PDB file of C-alpha atoms and ligand atoms in Angstrom:
ATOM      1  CA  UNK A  18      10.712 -16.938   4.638  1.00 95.00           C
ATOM      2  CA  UNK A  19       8.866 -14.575   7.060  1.00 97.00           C
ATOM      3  CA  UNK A  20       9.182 -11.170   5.459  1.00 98.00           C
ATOM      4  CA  UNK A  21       7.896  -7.622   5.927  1.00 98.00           C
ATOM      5  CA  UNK A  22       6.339  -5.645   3.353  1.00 99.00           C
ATOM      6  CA  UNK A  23       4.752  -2.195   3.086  1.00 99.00           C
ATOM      7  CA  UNK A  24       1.073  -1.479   2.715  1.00 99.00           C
ATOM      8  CA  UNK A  25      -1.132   1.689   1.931  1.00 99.00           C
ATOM      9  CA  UNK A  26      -5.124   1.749   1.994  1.00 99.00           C
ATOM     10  CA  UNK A  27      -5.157   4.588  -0.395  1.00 99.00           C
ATOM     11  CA  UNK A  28      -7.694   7.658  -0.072  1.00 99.00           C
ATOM     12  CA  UNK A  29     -10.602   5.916  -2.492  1.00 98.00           C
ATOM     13  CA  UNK A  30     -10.576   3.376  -0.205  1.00 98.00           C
ATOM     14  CA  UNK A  31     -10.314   5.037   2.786  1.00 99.00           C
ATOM     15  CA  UNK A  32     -13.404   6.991   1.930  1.00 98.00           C
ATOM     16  CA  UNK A  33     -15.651   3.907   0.782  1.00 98.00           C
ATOM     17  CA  UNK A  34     -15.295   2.648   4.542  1.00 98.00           C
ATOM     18  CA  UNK A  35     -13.519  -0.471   3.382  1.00 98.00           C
ATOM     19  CA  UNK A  36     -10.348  -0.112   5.798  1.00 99.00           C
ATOM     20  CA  UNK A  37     -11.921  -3.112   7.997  1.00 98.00           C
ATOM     21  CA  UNK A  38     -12.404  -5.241   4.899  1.00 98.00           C
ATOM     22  CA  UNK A  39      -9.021  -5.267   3.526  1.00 99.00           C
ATOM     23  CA  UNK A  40      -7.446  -5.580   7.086  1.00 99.00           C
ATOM     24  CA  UNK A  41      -9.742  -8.419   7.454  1.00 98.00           C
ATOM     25  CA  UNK A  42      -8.000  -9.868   4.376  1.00 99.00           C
ATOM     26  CA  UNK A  43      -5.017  -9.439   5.121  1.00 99.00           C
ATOM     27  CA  UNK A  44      -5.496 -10.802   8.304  1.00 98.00           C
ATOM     28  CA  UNK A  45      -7.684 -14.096   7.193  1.00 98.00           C
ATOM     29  CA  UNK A  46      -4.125 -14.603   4.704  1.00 98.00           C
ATOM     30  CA  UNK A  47      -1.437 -14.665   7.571  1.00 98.00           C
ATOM     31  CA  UNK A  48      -0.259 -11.007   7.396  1.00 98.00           C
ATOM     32  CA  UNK A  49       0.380  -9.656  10.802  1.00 98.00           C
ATOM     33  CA  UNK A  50      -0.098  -5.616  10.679  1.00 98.00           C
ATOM     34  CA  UNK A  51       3.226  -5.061  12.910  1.00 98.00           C
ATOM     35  CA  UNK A  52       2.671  -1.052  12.608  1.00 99.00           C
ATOM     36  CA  UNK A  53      -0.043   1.308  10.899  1.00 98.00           C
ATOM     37  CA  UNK A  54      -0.791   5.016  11.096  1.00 98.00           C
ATOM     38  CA  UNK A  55      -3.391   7.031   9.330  1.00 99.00           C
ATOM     39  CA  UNK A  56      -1.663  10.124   7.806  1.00 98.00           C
ATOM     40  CA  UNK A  57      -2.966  12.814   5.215  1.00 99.00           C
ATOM     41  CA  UNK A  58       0.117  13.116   2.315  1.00 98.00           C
ATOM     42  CA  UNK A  59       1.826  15.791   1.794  1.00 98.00           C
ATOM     43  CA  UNK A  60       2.638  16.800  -1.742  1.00 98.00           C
ATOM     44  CA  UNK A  61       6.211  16.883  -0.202  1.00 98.00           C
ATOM     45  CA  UNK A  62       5.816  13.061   1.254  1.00 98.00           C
ATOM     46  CA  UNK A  63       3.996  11.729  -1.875  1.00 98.00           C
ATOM     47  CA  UNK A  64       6.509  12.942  -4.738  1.00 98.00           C
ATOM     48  CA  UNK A  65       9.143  11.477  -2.301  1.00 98.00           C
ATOM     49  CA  UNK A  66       7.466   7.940  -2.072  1.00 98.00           C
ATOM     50  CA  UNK A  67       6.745   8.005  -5.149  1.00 98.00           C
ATOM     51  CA  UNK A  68      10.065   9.393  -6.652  1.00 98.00           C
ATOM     52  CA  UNK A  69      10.992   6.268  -9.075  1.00 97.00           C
ATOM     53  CA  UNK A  70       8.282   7.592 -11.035  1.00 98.00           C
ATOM     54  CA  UNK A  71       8.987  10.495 -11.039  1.00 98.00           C
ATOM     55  CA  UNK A  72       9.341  11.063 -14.910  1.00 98.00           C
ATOM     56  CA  UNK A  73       6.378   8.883 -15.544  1.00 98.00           C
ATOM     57  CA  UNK A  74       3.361  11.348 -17.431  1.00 98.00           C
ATOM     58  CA  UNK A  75       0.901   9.558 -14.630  1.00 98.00           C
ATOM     59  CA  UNK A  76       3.426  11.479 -12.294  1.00 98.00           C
ATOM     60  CA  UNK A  77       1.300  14.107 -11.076  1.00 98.00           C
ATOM     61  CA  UNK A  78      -2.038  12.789 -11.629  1.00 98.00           C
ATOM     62  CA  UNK A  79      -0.749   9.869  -8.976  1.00 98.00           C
ATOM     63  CA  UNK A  80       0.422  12.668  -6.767  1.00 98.00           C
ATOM     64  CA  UNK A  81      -2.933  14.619  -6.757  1.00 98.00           C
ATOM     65  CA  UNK A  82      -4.701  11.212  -6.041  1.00 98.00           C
ATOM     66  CA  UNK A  83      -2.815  10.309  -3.240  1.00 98.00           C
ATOM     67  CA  UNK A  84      -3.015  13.878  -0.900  1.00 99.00           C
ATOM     68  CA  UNK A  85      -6.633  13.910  -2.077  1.00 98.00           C
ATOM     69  CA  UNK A  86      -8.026  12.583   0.921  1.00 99.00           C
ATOM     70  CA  UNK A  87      -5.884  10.490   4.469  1.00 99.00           C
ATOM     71  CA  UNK A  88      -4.397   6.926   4.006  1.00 99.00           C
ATOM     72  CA  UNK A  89      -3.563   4.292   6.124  1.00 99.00           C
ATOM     73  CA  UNK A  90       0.071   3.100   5.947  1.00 99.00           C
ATOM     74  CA  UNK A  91       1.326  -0.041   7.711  1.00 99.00           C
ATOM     75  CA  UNK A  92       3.904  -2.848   7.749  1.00 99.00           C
ATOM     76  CA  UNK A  93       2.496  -6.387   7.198  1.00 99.00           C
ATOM     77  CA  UNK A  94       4.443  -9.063   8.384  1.00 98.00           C
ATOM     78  CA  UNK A  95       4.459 -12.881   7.296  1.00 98.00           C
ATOM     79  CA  UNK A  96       5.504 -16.267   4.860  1.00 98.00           C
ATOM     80  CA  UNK A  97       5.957 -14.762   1.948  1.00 98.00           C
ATOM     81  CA  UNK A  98       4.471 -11.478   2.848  1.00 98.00           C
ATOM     82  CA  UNK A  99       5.637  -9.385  -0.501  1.00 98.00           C
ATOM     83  CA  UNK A 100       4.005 -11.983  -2.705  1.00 98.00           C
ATOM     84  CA  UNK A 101       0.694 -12.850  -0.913  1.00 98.00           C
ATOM     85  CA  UNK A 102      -0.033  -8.853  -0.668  1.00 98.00           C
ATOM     86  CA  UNK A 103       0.653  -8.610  -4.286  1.00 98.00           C
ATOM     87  CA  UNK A 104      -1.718 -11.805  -4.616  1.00 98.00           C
ATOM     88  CA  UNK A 105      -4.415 -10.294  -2.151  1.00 98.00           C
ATOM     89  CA  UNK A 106      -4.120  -7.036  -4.165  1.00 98.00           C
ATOM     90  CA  UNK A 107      -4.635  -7.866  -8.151  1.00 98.00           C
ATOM     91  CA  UNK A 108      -3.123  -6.031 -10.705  1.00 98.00           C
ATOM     92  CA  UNK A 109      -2.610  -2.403 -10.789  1.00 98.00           C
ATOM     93  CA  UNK A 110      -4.576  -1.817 -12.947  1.00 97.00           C
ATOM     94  CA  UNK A 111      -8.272  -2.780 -12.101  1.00 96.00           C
ATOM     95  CA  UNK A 112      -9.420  -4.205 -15.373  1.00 96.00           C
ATOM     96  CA  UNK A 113      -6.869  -6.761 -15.047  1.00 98.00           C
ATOM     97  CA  UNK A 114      -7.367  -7.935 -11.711  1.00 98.00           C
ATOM     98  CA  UNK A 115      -8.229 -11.639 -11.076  1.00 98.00           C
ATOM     99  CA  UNK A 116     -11.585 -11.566  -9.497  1.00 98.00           C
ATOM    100  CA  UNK A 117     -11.760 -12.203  -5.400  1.00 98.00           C
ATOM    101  CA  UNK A 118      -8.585  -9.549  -5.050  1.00 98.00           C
ATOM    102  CA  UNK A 119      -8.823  -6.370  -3.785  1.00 98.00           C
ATOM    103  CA  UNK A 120      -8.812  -4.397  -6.930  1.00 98.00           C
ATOM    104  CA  UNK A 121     -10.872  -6.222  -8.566  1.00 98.00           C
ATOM    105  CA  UNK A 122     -13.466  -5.816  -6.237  1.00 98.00           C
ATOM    106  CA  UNK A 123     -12.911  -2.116  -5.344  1.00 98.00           C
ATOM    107  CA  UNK A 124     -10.423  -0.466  -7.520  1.00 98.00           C
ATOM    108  CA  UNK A 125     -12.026   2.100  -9.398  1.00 96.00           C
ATOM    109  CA  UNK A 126      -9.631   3.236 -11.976  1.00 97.00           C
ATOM    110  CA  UNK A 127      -5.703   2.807 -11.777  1.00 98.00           C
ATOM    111  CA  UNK A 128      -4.927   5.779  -9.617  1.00 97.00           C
ATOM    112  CA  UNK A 129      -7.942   4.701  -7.174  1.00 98.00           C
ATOM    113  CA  UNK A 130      -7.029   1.635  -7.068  1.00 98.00           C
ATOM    114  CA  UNK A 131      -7.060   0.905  -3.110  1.00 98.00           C
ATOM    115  CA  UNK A 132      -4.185   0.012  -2.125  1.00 98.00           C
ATOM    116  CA  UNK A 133      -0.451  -0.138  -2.664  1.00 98.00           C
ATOM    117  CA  UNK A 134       1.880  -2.932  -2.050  1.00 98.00           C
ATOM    118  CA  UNK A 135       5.843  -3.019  -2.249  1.00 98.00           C
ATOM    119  CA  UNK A 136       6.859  -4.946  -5.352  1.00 98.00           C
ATOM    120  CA  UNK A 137      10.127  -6.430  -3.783  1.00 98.00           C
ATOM    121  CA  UNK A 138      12.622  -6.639  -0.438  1.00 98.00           C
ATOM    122  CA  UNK A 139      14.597  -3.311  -1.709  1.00 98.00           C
ATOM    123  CA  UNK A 140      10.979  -1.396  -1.949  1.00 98.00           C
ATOM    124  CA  UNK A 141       9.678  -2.741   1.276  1.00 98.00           C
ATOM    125  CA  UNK A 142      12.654  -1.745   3.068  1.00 98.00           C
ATOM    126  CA  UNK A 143      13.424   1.807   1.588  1.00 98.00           C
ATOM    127  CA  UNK A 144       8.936   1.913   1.626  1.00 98.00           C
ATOM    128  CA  UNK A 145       8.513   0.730   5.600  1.00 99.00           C
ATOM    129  CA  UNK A 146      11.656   3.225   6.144  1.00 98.00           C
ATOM    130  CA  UNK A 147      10.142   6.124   4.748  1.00 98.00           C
ATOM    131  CA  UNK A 148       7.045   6.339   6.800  1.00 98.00           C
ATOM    132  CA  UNK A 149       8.599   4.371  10.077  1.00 98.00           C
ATOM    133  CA  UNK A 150      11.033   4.371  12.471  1.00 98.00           C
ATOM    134  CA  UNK A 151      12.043   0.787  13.683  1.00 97.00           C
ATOM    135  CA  UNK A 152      10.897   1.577  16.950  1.00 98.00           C
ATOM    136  CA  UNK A 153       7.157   1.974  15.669  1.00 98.00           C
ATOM    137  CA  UNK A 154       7.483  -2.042  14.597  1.00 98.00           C
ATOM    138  CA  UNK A 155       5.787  -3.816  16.861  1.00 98.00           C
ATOM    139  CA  UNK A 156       6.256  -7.620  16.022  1.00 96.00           C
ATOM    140  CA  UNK A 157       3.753 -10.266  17.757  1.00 97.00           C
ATOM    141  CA  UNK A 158       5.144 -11.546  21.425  1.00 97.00           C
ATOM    142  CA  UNK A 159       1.857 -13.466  22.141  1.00 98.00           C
TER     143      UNK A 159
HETATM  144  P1  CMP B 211       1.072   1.862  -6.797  1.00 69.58           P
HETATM  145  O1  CMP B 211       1.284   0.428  -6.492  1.00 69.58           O
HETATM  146  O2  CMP B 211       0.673   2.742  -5.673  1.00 69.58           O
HETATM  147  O3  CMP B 211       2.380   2.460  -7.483  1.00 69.58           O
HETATM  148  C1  CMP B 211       2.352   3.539  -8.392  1.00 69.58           C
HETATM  149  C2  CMP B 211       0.961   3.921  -8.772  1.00 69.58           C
HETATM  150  O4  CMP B 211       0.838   4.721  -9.917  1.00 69.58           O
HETATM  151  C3  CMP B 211       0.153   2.674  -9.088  1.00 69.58           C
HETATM  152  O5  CMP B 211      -0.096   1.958  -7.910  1.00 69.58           O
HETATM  153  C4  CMP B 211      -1.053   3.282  -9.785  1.00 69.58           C
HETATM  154  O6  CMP B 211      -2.077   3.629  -8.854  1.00 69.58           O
HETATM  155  C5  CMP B 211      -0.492   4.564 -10.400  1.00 69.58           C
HETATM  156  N1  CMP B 211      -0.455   4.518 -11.861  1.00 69.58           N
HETATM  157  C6  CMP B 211      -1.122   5.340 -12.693  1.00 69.58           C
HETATM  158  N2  CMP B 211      -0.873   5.055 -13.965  1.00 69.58           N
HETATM  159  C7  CMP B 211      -0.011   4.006 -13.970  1.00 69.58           C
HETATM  160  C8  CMP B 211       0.631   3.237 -14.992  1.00 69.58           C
HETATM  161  N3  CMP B 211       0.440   3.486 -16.288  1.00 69.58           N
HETATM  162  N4  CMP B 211       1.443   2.224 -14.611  1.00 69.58           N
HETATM  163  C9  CMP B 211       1.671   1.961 -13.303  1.00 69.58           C
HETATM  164  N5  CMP B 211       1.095   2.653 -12.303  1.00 69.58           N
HETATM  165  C10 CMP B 211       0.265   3.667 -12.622  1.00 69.58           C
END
């Protein structure tokens, strides 16, 4: 089914100049970037996103990370679009990311690990809510 998920290029990322290369995959694997914005966090916005963990120890250390430096947030749109950005991705944690992903190639340590992807239709929805409106979706008409 064609589904939407939610997408950050996370601040390590962001400052390696590799925002064009991970668009490019997305883009070379079907994903259609329906909406994007570059935004510095807040510590406000972050804890909010990242609320569910919350009570995790890597709490705060995740939460430094991610107002550290801007990030590029965006909706990706497409067959199967959860699962192929999770494929397209790797595993959070770099040393066990299948070679070719995104992680694997730039992920530096589990907190700078590039980029986040929603892990299922509840996240994307409550994740693309958070940072847009449904008026900032722009689905393809050409
Ligand atoms: P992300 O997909 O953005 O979701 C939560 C983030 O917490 C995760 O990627 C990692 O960057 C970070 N993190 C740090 N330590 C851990 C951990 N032990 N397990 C899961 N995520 C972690």
């Amino acid at each position: 089914a064609i589904e939407r998920t939610f997408s950050i290029i996370k601040p390590d990322a962001v400052s390696k100049n590799i925002i064009g290369d991970i668009e490019s995959r997305f883009e070379k694997a079907g994903l259609n970037i329906v909406a994007a914005r570059m935004l510095h966090m807040s510590q406000q916005q972050a804890e909010g996103f990242y609320a569910e963990h919350s009570e995790r120890p890597f709490f705060p250390d995740l939460v430094a990370f991610m107002t550290s430096g801007p990030v590029i947030v965006q909706v990706l749109e497409g067959e199967n679009a959860i699962a192929r950005n999770r494929e397209l991705m790797g595993a959070t944690n770099p040393k066990e990311a299948e070679a070719g992903t995104i992680r694997a190639d730039y992920a530096e340590t589990i907190d700078a690990n590039a980029v986040h992807g929603s892990d299922s239709p509840e996240s994307a929805e409550r994740e693309i809510a958070y940072f847009f409106d449904d008026s900032e979706i722009c689905p393809r008409t050409i």
